[in-house]
Short mmCIF file of C-alpha atoms and ligand atoms in Angstrom, two decimals:
data_model
loop_
_atom_site.label_atom_id
_atom_site.label_comp_id
_atom_site.label_asym_id
_atom_site.label_seq_id
_atom_site.Cartn_x
_atom_site.Cartn_y
_atom_site.Cartn_z
CA UNK A 1 -9.54 116.87 137.47
CA UNK A 2 -8.54 113.50 138.82
CA UNK A 3 -11.04 111.13 140.32
CA UNK A 4 -11.51 111.34 144.08
CA UNK A 5 -9.72 108.46 145.68
CA UNK A 6 -10.96 107.35 149.10
CA UNK A 7 -9.16 104.63 151.02
CA UNK A 8 -11.49 102.42 153.05
CA UNK A 9 -10.91 100.75 156.39
CA UNK A 10 -12.36 97.51 155.06
CA UNK A 11 -9.24 97.23 152.87
CA UNK A 12 -6.70 97.90 155.62
CA UNK A 13 -8.12 96.61 158.89
CA UNK A 14 -8.43 92.89 159.60
CA UNK A 15 -11.77 93.14 161.38
CA UNK A 16 -14.58 95.54 162.13
CA UNK A 17 -13.28 96.07 165.66
CA UNK A 18 -9.55 96.38 165.02
CA UNK A 19 -8.63 99.88 166.19
CA UNK A 20 -5.13 100.21 164.72
CA UNK A 21 -3.22 98.79 161.75
CA UNK A 22 0.34 99.28 160.57
CA UNK A 23 1.29 99.74 156.92
CA UNK A 24 4.99 99.70 156.22
CA UNK A 25 6.07 101.51 153.06
CA UNK A 26 9.50 100.22 152.27
CA UNK A 27 9.65 102.12 150.06
CA UNK A 28 6.71 104.45 149.68
CA UNK A 29 6.03 104.86 145.99
CA UNK A 30 4.46 107.83 144.29
CA UNK A 31 0.88 107.72 145.50
CA UNK A 32 -2.10 109.68 144.19
CA UNK A 33 -3.86 112.17 146.41
CA UNK A 34 -6.57 110.60 148.49
CA UNK A 35 -8.67 110.86 151.60
CA UNK A 36 -9.61 108.01 153.97
CA UNK A 37 -12.36 106.85 156.25
CA UNK A 38 -9.70 106.35 158.95
CA UNK A 39 -6.97 108.58 160.42
CA UNK A 40 -3.25 107.97 160.13
CA UNK A 41 0.11 108.85 161.61
CA UNK A 42 2.98 109.05 159.17
CA UNK A 43 6.52 108.51 160.43
CA UNK A 44 9.32 109.04 157.94
CA UNK A 45 12.38 106.88 158.55
CA UNK A 46 14.70 107.75 155.69
CA UNK A 47 15.04 109.08 152.16
CA UNK A 48 13.04 112.02 150.93
CA UNK A 49 9.91 112.88 149.05
CA UNK A 50 7.37 115.50 148.25
CA UNK A 51 4.30 115.10 150.41
CA UNK A 52 1.30 117.15 149.36
CA UNK A 53 -1.16 117.72 152.19
CA UNK A 54 -4.35 119.66 151.52
CA UNK A 55 -2.68 121.19 148.46
CA UNK A 56 0.38 122.30 150.37
CA UNK A 57 3.68 120.67 149.40
CA UNK A 58 6.07 119.54 152.13
CA UNK A 59 9.54 118.27 151.47
CA UNK A 60 9.77 115.32 153.82
CA UNK A 61 12.71 113.40 155.18
CA UNK A 62 13.95 111.33 158.10
CA UNK A 63 12.25 112.26 161.38
CA UNK A 64 9.18 113.94 159.92
CA UNK A 65 5.90 113.09 161.59
CA UNK A 66 2.42 113.90 160.28
CA UNK A 67 -0.96 113.61 161.90
CA UNK A 68 -3.44 112.98 159.09
CA UNK A 69 -7.19 113.19 159.63
CA UNK A 70 -9.55 111.02 157.61
CA UNK A 71 -10.78 113.97 155.56
CA UNK A 72 -7.33 115.36 154.81
CA UNK A 73 -6.33 115.00 151.19
CA UNK A 74 -2.76 113.96 150.70
CA UNK A 75 -0.40 112.05 148.46
CA UNK A 76 3.23 111.55 147.52
CA UNK A 77 4.12 113.46 144.36
CA UNK A 78 7.80 112.51 144.26
CA UNK A 79 9.81 109.96 146.17
CA UNK A 80 13.47 109.08 146.49
CA UNK A 81 14.23 106.02 148.63
CA UNK A 82 11.43 107.16 150.86
CA UNK A 83 10.80 104.79 153.75
CA UNK A 84 7.86 105.44 156.05
CA UNK A 85 5.30 103.78 158.25
CA UNK A 86 1.62 104.56 158.38
CA UNK A 87 -0.15 103.87 161.64
CA UNK A 88 -3.80 103.74 160.66
CA UNK A 89 -6.42 104.15 163.34
CA UNK A 90 -10.17 104.47 163.69
CA UNK A 91 -10.99 106.96 166.47
CA UNK A 92 -14.44 105.44 166.97
CA UNK A 93 -12.89 102.04 167.73
CA UNK A 94 -10.73 103.35 170.56
CA UNK A 95 -12.34 102.21 173.79
CA UNK A 96 -9.96 103.27 176.59
CA UNK A 97 -11.12 106.05 178.81
CA UNK A 98 -8.31 108.35 177.73
CA UNK A 99 -8.27 111.93 176.49
CA UNK A 100 -7.22 110.84 173.00
CA UNK A 101 -7.77 114.31 171.61
CA UNK A 102 -5.07 115.65 173.92
CA UNK A 103 -2.63 113.11 172.50
CA UNK A 104 -3.55 113.16 168.83
CA UNK A 105 -3.54 116.57 167.13
CA UNK A 106 -6.48 117.01 164.80
CA UNK A 107 -8.86 114.72 166.63
CA UNK A 108 -10.71 117.71 167.99
CA UNK A 109 -12.17 120.19 165.53
CA UNK A 110 -10.28 123.41 164.99
CA UNK A 111 -6.88 124.45 163.72
CA UNK A 112 -3.93 122.23 164.56
CA UNK A 113 -0.38 121.60 163.47
CA UNK A 114 -0.18 118.47 161.28
CA UNK A 115 3.58 118.35 160.77
CA UNK A 116 6.17 117.72 163.46
CA UNK A 117 9.69 116.46 163.87
CA UNK A 118 10.57 113.48 166.00
CA UNK A 119 13.94 113.27 167.74
CA UNK A 120 16.20 110.33 166.92
CA UNK A 121 15.60 109.04 170.44
CA UNK A 122 11.86 109.26 169.89
CA UNK A 123 12.25 107.42 166.60
CA UNK A 124 14.01 104.54 168.34
CA UNK A 125 11.27 104.25 170.94
CA UNK A 126 8.51 104.59 168.37
CA UNK A 127 10.09 101.93 166.18
CA UNK A 128 9.99 99.38 169.00
CA UNK A 129 6.37 100.07 169.77
CA UNK A 130 5.39 99.94 166.11
CA UNK A 131 7.09 96.56 165.70
CA UNK A 132 5.06 95.19 168.59
CA UNK A 133 1.93 96.86 167.27
CA UNK A 134 2.44 95.32 163.87
CA UNK A 135 2.83 91.81 165.32
CA UNK A 136 -0.17 92.21 167.55
CA UNK A 137 -2.37 93.58 164.78
CA UNK A 138 -1.75 90.39 162.81
CA UNK A 139 -3.09 88.18 165.58
CA UNK A 140 -6.69 87.11 165.68
CA UNK A 141 -6.93 86.54 169.40
CA UNK A 142 -9.51 87.87 171.85
CA UNK A 143 -7.16 90.33 173.53
CA UNK A 144 -5.33 91.48 170.39
CA UNK A 145 -7.48 94.56 169.79
CA UNK A 146 -7.06 95.58 173.40
CA UNK A 147 -3.29 95.18 173.33
CA UNK A 148 -3.12 97.08 170.03
CA UNK A 149 -4.96 99.94 171.63
CA UNK A 150 -2.58 99.85 174.62
CA UNK A 151 0.46 99.93 172.35
CA UNK A 152 -1.08 102.70 170.28
CA UNK A 153 -1.65 104.69 173.46
CA UNK A 154 2.02 104.28 174.37
CA UNK A 155 3.01 105.33 170.88
CA UNK A 156 0.86 108.44 171.01
CA UNK A 157 2.47 109.39 174.33
CA UNK A 158 6.01 108.73 173.09
CA UNK A 159 5.35 110.85 170.01
CA UNK A 160 4.00 113.64 172.14
CA UNK A 161 7.04 113.57 174.42
CA UNK A 162 9.69 113.36 171.71
CA UNK A 163 8.27 115.58 169.01
CA UNK A 164 8.97 119.23 168.40
CA UNK A 165 7.54 121.83 166.04
CA UNK A 166 8.77 121.34 162.49
CA UNK A 167 9.66 125.02 162.23
CA UNK A 168 11.47 125.19 165.55
CA UNK A 169 15.00 126.58 165.30
CA UNK A 170 16.37 123.99 167.69
CA UNK A 171 15.73 120.31 168.12
CA UNK A 172 14.99 118.81 171.55
CA UNK A 173 17.94 118.84 173.99
CA UNK A 174 18.09 115.03 173.80
CA UNK A 175 18.66 115.21 170.07
CA UNK A 176 21.71 114.27 168.10
CA UNK A 177 23.60 116.51 165.73
CA UNK A 178 21.59 115.34 162.71
CA UNK A 179 18.34 116.47 164.34
CA UNK A 180 20.01 119.77 165.23
CA UNK A 181 21.15 120.21 161.64
CA UNK A 182 17.70 119.56 160.19
CA UNK A 183 16.18 122.05 162.64
CA UNK A 184 18.81 124.63 161.73
CA UNK A 185 18.07 124.13 158.04
CA UNK A 186 14.31 124.48 158.58
CA UNK A 187 15.13 127.78 160.21
CA UNK A 188 17.32 128.99 157.38
CA UNK A 189 14.68 129.14 154.68
CA UNK A 190 14.98 132.91 154.52
CA UNK A 191 18.66 133.35 155.28
CA UNK A 192 22.01 131.89 154.36
CA UNK A 193 23.15 128.76 156.13
CA UNK A 194 26.82 127.98 156.73
CA UNK A 195 27.83 124.49 157.77
CA UNK A 196 31.25 125.39 159.13
CA UNK A 197 30.11 127.47 162.13
CA UNK A 198 27.38 124.91 162.78
CA UNK A 199 29.99 122.13 162.98
CA UNK A 200 32.27 124.22 165.16
CA UNK A 201 29.40 124.84 167.53
CA UNK A 202 28.44 121.18 167.63
CA UNK A 203 32.03 119.99 167.63
CA UNK A 204 31.61 117.60 164.77
CA UNK A 205 33.36 116.94 161.50
CA UNK A 206 31.84 118.62 158.47
CA UNK A 207 32.66 115.71 156.24
CA UNK A 208 31.15 113.12 158.58
CA UNK A 209 28.02 115.18 159.04
CA UNK A 210 27.54 115.63 155.29
CA UNK A 211 27.94 111.90 154.89
CA UNK A 212 25.49 111.10 157.67
CA UNK A 213 22.94 113.53 156.27
CA UNK A 214 23.24 111.99 152.85
CA UNK A 215 22.95 108.43 154.15
CA UNK A 216 19.82 109.17 156.10
CA UNK A 217 18.03 111.51 153.75
CA UNK A 218 19.29 110.57 150.28
CA UNK A 219 20.09 114.21 149.50
CA UNK A 220 22.87 116.69 150.03
CA UNK A 221 22.40 119.39 152.61
CA UNK A 222 22.31 122.02 149.86
CA UNK A 223 19.65 120.21 147.90
CA UNK A 224 17.45 119.80 150.95
CA UNK A 225 17.70 123.47 151.84
CA UNK A 226 16.83 124.42 148.26
CA UNK A 227 13.81 122.13 148.38
CA UNK A 228 12.66 123.62 151.68
CA UNK A 229 12.90 127.07 150.15
CA UNK A 230 11.03 126.12 147.01
CA UNK A 231 8.27 124.48 149.06
CA UNK A 232 8.00 127.62 151.14
CA UNK A 233 7.90 129.73 147.98
CA UNK A 234 5.11 127.55 146.61
CA UNK A 235 3.18 128.07 149.80
CA UNK A 236 3.68 131.85 149.77
CA UNK A 237 2.76 132.14 146.09
CA UNK A 238 -0.42 130.23 146.74
CA UNK A 239 -1.47 131.83 150.00
CA UNK A 240 -0.25 135.42 149.85
CA UNK A 241 -0.26 138.37 147.48
CA UNK A 242 3.46 139.00 147.90
CA UNK A 243 5.26 140.05 144.75
CA UNK A 244 7.54 137.42 143.29
CA UNK A 245 10.59 139.44 144.33
CA UNK A 246 9.34 139.49 147.91
CA UNK A 247 8.70 135.78 147.85
CA UNK A 248 12.26 135.29 146.61
CA UNK A 249 13.66 137.35 149.49
CA UNK A 250 11.61 135.48 152.06
CA UNK A 251 12.94 132.23 150.68
CA UNK A 252 16.59 133.17 150.93
CA UNK A 253 17.15 134.31 147.32
CA UNK A 254 18.71 137.72 146.92
CA UNK A 255 18.26 137.72 143.18
CA UNK A 256 14.71 137.27 141.99
CA UNK A 257 15.76 136.17 138.49
CA UNK A 258 17.90 133.44 139.91
CA UNK A 259 14.99 132.46 142.15
CA UNK A 260 12.73 132.11 139.10
CA UNK A 261 15.28 129.91 137.36
CA UNK A 262 15.66 127.58 140.33
CA UNK A 263 11.93 127.55 141.00
CA UNK A 264 11.09 126.69 137.41
CA UNK A 265 13.62 123.91 137.37
CA UNK A 266 12.36 122.37 140.59
CA UNK A 267 8.62 122.94 140.21
CA UNK A 268 8.30 122.48 136.45
CA UNK A 269 6.61 125.87 135.99
CA UNK A 270 7.43 129.50 136.62
CA UNK A 271 6.47 131.17 139.92
CA UNK A 272 3.59 133.06 138.26
CA UNK A 273 2.32 129.95 136.53
CA UNK A 274 2.42 128.22 139.89
CA UNK A 275 0.41 131.00 141.42
CA UNK A 276 -2.23 130.66 138.70
CA UNK A 277 -2.31 126.89 138.96
CA UNK A 278 -2.76 126.97 142.73
CA UNK A 279 -4.88 124.14 143.93
CA UNK A 280 -3.70 121.68 141.33
CA UNK A 281 -1.32 118.99 142.49
CA UNK A 282 2.27 120.10 141.92
CA UNK A 283 4.31 118.37 139.27
CA UNK A 284 7.71 117.49 140.44
CA UNK A 285 10.39 115.09 139.55
CA UNK A 286 12.06 112.81 142.05
CA UNK A 287 15.63 113.41 143.04
CA UNK A 288 17.65 110.39 142.04
CA UNK A 289 20.79 110.18 144.12
CA UNK A 290 22.83 110.22 140.92
CA UNK A 291 21.57 113.71 140.28
CA UNK A 292 23.07 115.08 143.41
CA UNK A 293 26.56 116.44 143.36
CA UNK A 294 28.72 114.69 145.93
CA UNK A 295 30.57 116.86 148.47
C1 LIG B 301 -0.36 104.49 150.99
C2 LIG B 301 -0.05 105.90 151.46
C3 LIG B 301 -1.29 106.48 152.05
C4 LIG B 301 -1.91 105.59 153.09
C5 LIG B 301 -2.09 104.19 152.58
C6 LIG B 301 -2.59 103.26 153.65
O1 LIG B 301 0.79 103.90 150.46
O2 LIG B 301 1.00 105.91 152.37
O3 LIG B 301 -1.07 107.75 152.61
O4 LIG B 301 -3.15 106.14 153.44
O5 LIG B 301 -0.88 103.72 152.05
NI1 LIG B 302 -3.07 108.38 153.36
#
């Protein structure tokens, strides 16, 4: 059992009243599982990685957004050119008379959805606000805390407007084709996905889209889909009594032997070993770009 790592606000906030701080991870390195005495928003800009949140693995990539509560245990088990920003905040230091809980999932007790997708348009708007927030949080002026809180409020609203459920089959109408593709892939965990009809429907070039996907995420489309399926399989093995063959089917594998081979290669243990080891942090190797077949 690894030691419990708790990140403290004293190490990340400039003063005892500062409500929000920005931590840029360019790149995010592998980071041990931890909790905090502050909350954080995680916005993923590019690359990919394996984010483990409360023992559940999530394959993350460009456009992913997480709302992390102080007590949530999370870490980055594998990274590949992963670029993200953490917006750290202390709920008790927010002073505006605003229904923060309506804007920030998880602030109120009870079940909530921690993982979302942010449209490309939302990412652009969020990026601008975060840049301002970062500058302001470095100032030691009387009104800096207040302006940080104002910018954070805007950010929370922008995220709320431009986010959509991570398992939604379609992206927001405002979204570009890359957002649409990632949504379509998230919805193809249990069934085959064909790029050609997708490109016909979206009137785009297959080659250009593959290239764009690779540039932004550091993976091929096929590799990402496989990772989504394996993550889902890990979840089902851990949280259901489904037979391995049934898990395979629900994760888009017709052949359960082939599923076991792929699973073992990606997760470093067989599906049944994974089921027994549930609760322990998953072992996984990063995906160096060189590993990925081009085209
Ligand atoms: C780490 C990692 C953690 C975050 C800290 C501030 O690199 O991203 O999740 O809590 O930074
Ligand atoms: Ni954290």
